[in-house]
Short mmCIF file of C-alpha atoms in Angstrom, two decimals:
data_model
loop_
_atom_site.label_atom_id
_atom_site.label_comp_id
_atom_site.label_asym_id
_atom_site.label_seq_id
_atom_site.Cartn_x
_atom_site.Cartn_y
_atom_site.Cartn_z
CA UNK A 1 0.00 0.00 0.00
CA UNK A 2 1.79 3.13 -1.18
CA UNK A 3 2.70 5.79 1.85
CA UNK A 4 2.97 9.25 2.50
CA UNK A 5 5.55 10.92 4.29
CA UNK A 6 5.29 14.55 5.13
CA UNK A 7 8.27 16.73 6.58
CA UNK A 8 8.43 20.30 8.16
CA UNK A 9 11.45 22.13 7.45
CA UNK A 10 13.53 18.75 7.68
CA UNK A 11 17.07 17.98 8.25
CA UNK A 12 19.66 16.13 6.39
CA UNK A 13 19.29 13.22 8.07
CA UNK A 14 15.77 12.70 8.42
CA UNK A 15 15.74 13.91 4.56
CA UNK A 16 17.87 10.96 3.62
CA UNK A 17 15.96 8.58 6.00
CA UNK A 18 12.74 9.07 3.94
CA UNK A 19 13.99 9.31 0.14
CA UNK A 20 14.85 6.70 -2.67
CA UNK A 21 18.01 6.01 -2.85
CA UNK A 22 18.03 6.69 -6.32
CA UNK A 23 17.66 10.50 -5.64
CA UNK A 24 20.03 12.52 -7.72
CA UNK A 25 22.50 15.28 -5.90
CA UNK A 26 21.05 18.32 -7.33
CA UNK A 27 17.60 17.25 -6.57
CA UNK A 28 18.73 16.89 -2.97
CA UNK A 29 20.44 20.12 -2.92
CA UNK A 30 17.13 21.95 -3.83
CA UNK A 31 15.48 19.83 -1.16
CA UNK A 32 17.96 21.15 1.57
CA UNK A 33 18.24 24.83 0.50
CA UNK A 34 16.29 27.05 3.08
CA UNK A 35 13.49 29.03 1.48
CA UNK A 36 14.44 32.66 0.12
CA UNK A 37 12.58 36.02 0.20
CA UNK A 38 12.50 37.18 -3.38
CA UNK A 39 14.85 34.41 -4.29
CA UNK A 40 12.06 31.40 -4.67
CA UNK A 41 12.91 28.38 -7.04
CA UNK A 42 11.29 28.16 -10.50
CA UNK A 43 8.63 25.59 -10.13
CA UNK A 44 9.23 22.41 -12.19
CA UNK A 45 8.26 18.66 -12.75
CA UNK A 46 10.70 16.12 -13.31
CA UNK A 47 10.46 12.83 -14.34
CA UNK A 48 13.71 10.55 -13.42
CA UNK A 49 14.11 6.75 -14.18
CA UNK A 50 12.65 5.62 -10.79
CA UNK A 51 10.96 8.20 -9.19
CA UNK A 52 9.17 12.63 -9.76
CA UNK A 53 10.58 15.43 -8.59
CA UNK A 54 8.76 18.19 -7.92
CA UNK A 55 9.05 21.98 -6.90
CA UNK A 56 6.00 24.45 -6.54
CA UNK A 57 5.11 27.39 -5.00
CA UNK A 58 2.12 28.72 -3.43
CA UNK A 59 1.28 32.49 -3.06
CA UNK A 60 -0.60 33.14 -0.16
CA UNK A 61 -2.38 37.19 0.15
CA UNK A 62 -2.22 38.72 3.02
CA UNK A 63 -4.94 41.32 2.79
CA UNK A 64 -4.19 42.99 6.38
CA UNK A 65 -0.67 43.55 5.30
CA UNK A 66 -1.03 44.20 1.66
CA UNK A 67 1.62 41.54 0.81
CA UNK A 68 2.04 38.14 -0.58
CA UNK A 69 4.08 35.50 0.58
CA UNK A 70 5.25 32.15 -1.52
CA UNK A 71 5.67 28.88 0.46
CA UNK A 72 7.37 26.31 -1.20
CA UNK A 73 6.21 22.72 -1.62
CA UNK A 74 8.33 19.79 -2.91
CA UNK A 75 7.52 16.57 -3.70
CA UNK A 76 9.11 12.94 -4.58
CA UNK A 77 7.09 10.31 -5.76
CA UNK A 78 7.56 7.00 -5.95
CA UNK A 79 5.69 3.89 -7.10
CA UNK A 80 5.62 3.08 -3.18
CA UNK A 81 5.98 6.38 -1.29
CA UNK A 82 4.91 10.41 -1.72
CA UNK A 83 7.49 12.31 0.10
CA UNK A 84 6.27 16.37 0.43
CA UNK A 85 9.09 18.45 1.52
CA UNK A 86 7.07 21.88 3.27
CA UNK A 87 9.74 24.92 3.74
CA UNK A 88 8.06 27.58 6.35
CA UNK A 89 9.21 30.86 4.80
CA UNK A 90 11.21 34.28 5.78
CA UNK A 91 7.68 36.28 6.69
CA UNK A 92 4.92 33.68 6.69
CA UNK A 93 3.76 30.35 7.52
CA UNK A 94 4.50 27.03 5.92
CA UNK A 95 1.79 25.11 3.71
CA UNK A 96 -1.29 23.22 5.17
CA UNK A 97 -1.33 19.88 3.34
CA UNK A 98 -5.03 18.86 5.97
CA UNK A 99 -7.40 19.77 2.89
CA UNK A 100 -5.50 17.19 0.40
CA UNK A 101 -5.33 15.01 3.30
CA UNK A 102 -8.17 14.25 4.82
CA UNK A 103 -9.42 13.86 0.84
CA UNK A 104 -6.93 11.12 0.10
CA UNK A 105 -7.65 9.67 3.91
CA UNK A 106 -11.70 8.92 2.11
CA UNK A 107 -10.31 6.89 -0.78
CA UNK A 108 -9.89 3.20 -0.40
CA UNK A 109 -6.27 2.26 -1.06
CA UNK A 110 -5.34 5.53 -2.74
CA UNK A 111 -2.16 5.08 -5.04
CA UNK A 112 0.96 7.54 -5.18
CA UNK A 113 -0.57 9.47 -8.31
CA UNK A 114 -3.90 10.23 -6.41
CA UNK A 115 -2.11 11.48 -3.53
CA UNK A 116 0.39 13.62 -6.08
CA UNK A 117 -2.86 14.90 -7.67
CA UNK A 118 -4.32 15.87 -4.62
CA UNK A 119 -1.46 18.29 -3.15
CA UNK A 120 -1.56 19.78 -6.95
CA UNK A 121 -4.76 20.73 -7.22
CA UNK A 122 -4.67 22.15 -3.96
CA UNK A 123 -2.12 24.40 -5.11
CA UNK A 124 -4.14 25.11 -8.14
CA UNK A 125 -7.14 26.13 -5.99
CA UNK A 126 -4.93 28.67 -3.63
CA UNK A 127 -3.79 30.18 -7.23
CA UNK A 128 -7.52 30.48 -7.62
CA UNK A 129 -8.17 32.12 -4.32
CA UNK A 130 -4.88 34.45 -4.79
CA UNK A 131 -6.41 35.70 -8.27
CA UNK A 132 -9.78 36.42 -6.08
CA UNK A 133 -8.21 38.13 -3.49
CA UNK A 134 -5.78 40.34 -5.85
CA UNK A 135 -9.10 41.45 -7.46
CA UNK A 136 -10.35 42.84 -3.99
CA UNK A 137 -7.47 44.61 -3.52
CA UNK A 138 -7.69 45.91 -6.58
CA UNK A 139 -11.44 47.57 -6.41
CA UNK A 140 -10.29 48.82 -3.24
CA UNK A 141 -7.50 50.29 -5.14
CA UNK A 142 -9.90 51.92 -7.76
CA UNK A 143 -12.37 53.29 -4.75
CA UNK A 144 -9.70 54.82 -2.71
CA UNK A 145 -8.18 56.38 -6.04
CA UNK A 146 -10.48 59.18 -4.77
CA UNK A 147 -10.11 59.83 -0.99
CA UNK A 148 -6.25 58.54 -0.98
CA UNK A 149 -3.37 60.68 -1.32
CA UNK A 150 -1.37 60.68 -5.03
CA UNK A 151 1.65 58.76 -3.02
CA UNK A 152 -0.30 56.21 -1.30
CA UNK A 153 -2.44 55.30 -4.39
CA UNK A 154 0.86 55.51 -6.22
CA UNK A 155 2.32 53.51 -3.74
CA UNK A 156 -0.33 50.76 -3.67
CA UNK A 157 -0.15 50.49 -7.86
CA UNK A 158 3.52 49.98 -7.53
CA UNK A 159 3.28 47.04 -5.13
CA UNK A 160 0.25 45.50 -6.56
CA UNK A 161 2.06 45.57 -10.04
CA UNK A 162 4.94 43.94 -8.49
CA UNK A 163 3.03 40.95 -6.90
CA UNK A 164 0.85 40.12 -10.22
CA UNK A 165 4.41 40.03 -12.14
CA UNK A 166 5.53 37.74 -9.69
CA UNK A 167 2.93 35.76 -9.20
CA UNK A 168 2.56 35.05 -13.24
CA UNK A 169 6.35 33.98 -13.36
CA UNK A 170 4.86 31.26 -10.54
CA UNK A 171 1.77 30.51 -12.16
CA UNK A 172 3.23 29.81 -15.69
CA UNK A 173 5.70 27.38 -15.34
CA UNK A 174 3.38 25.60 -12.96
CA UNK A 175 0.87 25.24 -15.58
CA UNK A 176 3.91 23.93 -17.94
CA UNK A 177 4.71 21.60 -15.63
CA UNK A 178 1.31 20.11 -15.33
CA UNK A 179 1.00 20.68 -19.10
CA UNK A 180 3.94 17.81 -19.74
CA UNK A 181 1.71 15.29 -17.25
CA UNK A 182 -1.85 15.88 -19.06
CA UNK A 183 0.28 15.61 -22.67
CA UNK A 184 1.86 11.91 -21.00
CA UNK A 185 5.13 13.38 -21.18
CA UNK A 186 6.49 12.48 -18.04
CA UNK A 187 6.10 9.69 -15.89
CA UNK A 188 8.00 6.94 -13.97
CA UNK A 189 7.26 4.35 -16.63
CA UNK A 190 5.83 0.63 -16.07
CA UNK A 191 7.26 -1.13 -13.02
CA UNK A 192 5.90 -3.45 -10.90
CA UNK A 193 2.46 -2.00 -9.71
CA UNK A 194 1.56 -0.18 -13.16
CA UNK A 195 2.50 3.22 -14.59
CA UNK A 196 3.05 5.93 -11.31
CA UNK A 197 0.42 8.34 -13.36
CA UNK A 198 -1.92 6.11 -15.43
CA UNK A 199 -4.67 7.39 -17.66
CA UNK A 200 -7.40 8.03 -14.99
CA UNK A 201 -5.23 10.27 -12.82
CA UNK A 202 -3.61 12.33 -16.05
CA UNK A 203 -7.30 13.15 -16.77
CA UNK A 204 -7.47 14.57 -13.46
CA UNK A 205 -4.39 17.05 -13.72
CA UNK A 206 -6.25 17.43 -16.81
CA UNK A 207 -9.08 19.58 -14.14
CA UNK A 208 -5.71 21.16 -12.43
CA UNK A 209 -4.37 22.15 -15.64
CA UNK A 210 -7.87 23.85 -16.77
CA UNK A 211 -7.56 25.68 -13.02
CA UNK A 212 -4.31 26.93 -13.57
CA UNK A 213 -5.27 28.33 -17.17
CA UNK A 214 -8.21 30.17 -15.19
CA UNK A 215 -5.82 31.67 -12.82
CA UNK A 216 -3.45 32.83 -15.91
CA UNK A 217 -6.91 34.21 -17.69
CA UNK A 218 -6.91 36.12 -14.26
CA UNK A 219 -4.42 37.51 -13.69
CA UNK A 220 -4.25 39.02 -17.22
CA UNK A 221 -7.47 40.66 -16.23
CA UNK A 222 -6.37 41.92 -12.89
CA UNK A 223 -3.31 43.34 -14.80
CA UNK A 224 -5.55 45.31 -17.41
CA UNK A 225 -7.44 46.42 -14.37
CA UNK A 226 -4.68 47.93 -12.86
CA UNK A 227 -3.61 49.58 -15.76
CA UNK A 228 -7.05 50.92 -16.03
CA UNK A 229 -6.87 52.30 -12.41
CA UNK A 230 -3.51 53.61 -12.80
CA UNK A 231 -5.04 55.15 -15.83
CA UNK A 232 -7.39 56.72 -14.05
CA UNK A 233 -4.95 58.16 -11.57
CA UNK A 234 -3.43 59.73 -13.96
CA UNK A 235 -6.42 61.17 -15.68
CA UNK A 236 -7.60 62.70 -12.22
CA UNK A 237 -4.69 64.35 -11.33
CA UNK A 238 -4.76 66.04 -14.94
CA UNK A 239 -8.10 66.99 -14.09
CA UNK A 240 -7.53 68.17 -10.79
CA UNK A 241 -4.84 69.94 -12.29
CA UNK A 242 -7.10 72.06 -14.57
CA UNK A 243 -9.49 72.62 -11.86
CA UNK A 244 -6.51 74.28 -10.16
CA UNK A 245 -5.74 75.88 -12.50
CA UNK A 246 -9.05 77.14 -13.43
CA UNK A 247 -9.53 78.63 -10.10
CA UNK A 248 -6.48 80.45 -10.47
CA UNK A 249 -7.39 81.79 -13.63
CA UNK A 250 -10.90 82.89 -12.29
CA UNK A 251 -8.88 85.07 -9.16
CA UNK A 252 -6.53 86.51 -11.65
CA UNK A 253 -9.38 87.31 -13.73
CA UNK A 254 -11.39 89.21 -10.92
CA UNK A 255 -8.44 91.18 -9.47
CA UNK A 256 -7.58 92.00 -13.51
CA UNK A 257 -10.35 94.41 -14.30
CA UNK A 258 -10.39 95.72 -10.60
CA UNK A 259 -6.37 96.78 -10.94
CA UNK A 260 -6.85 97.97 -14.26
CA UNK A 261 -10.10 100.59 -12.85
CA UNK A 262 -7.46 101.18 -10.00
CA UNK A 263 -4.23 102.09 -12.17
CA UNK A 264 -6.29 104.28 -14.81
CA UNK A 265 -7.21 106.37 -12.17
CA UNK A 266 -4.13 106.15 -10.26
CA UNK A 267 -2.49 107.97 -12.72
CA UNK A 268 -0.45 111.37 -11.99
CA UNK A 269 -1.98 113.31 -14.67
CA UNK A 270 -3.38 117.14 -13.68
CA UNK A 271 -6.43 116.48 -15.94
CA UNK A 272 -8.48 113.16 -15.91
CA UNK A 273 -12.21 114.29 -15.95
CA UNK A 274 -13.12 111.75 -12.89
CA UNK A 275 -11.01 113.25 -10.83
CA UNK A 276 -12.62 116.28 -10.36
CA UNK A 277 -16.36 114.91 -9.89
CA UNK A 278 -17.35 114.65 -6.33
CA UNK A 279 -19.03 110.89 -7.00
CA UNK A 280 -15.90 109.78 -8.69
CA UNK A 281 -14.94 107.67 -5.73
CA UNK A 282 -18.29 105.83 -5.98
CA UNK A 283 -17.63 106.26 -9.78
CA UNK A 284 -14.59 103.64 -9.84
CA UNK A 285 -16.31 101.71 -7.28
CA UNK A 286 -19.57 101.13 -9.42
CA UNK A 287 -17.28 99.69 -12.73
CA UNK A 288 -15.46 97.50 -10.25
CA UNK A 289 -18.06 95.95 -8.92
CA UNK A 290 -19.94 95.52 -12.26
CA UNK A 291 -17.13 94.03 -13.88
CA UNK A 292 -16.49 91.72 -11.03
CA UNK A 293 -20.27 90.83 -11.53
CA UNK A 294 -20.20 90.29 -15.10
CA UNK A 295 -17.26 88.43 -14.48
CA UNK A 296 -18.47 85.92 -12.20
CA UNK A 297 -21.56 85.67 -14.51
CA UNK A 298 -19.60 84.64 -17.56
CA UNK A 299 -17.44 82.05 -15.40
CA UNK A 300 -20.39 80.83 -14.10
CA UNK A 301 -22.21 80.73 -17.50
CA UNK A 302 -18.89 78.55 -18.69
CA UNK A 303 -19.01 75.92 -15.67
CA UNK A 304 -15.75 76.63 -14.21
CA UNK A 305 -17.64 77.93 -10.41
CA UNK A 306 -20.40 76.45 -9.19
CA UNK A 307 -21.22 73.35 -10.94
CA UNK A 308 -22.01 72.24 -14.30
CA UNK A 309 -21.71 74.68 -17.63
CA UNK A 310 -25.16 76.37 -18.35
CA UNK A 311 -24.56 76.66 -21.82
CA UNK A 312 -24.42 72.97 -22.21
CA UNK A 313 -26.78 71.42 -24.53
CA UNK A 314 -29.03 68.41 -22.81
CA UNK A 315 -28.61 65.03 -24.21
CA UNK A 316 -31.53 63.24 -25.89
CA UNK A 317 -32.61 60.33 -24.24
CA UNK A 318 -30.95 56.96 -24.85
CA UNK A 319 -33.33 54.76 -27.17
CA UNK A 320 -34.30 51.46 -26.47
CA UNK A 321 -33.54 48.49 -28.51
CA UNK A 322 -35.34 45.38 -28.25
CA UNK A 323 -33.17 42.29 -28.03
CA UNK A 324 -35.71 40.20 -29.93
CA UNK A 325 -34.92 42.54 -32.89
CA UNK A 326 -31.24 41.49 -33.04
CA UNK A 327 -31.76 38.46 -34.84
CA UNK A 328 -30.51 39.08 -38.66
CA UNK A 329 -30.29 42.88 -38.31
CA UNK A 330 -26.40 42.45 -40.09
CA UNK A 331 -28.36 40.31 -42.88
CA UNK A 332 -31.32 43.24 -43.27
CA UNK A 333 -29.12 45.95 -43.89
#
């Protein structure tokens, strides 16, 4: 009855205690290397004469934090014996195997390839939940684009940019790698017991390999919504730019006319008319205030104070269209 053996950050000993003998030296050098920050392995698949090797990495999203963390998984099968190699990480906790578990503990003599299909697709399924959760933090992104500060929403872009890039350079070579098993390019081969993979359980990485396309499709679609959003940033800054500088233009405007009345009559010549009125005083006061008057009526009139521009033509109505009437409308016209 084949066996699986799972060990926590193991050591050397206990490492060589538990695998084939057949192991080869650079597969056990990958097993023994700590797990990196920013330095992860490439995810792979390997088929050797007498036994799989395995490497694969599973974002996890921490939402409180606004980070994501990778823990590494690796596995050696045998036609006897499923060894999975968990690595607890720099800033994060190490993989919980209890889900594929407790769903291989239900089957009646499960076989080495079951078990190895059940740790993969519930990597596949946390690539699933990552894609969800990067989506979340992206529509938060998009509604705080307008109470958040430039920096912090540039911030935010920066990092959430960062962690889809990195989490399609996991993603992708994890589908390859379960590409080669659907596509019965690797395996053990026929030993005693049967093929390690046999048709029935390549048809079900065939369900992992459909998830892991899903989580490719979204994280495309998270990246073109983050381009939209940072899109957007940009667009309201621009905007809030000519707002600025619209009300700018409007106090310039109103102190113009004002300071030109002023200066005209400012002047140190013996014989302006005005000057020798006894309402003159009230005189420059009167086209002052008019102007400023006019002034704010015209900028109102345009839309740039207080609200929407009155010259603006209303909009007819959208029409309706009746689906029904769809059918061979190309074919009609």
């Amino acid at each position: 009855m084949a066996e699986w053996i799972d060990l926590l950050d193991p050591t050397e000993q206990a490492l060589h205690d538990a695998l084939p003998r057949e192991i080869h030296e650079r597969a056990l050098e990958l097993l023994l290397t700590p797990t990196r920050h920013d330095d992860e392995p490439r995810p792979r698949l390997e088929g050797h004469d007498h036994y799989l090797f395995g490497v694969f990495l599973v974002p996890v999203a921490i939402r409180e934090e606004d980070r994501v963390f990778y823990q590494e998984v690796d596995v050696i099968a045998t036609h006897e014996r499923l060894l999975t190699v968990r690595k607890t990480p720099e800033q994060g906790f190490p993989f919980d195997l209890t889900a594929a578990q407790d769903s291989v503990a239900e089957e009646t003599g499960p076989s080495v390839g079951l078990m190895l299909h059940r740790v993969i697709d519930l990597i596949a399924e946390y690539f699933l939940d990552l894609v969800d959760a990067l989506d979340e933090e992206i529509d938060e992104l998009e509604d705080g684009i307008e109470r958040w500060p430039p920096a912090q929403t540039r911030g935010r872009i920066s990092a959430l940019r960062h962690d889809l890039l990195h989490v399609r350079r996991t993603v992708t070579p994890t589908r390859d790698a379960i590409r080669r098993v659907v596509d019965r390019r690797i395996d053990v081969g026929a030993k005693a017991g049967g093929e390690l993979l046999p048709r029935d359980i390549e048809l079900d990485f065939a369900d992992v390999y459909d998830k892991l396309l899903r989580a490719v499709d979204g994280l495309d679609f998270s990246r073109d919504l983050l381009a939209s959003a940072r899109d957007y940033q940009q667009a309201k800054i621009a905007n809030d730019q000519n707002e600025v500088t619209k009300r700018l233009t409007v106090i310039a405007s109103l102190l113009l006319v004002p300071t030109f009345i002023v200066g005209l009559y400012g002047q140190n010549f013996h014989h302006i008319p005005e000057i020798g009125w006894s309402f003159g005083y009230w005189w420059s006061w009167g086209w002052i205030l008019l102007t400023t008057v006019l002034q704010l009526a015209f900028f109102r009139w345009l839309g740039w104070i207080g609200g929407e521009p009155m010259g603006r033509p209303k909009l007819p109505p959208l029409s309706r269209l009746d689906p029904r009437t769809l059918a061979g409308r190309r074919r009609r016209s």
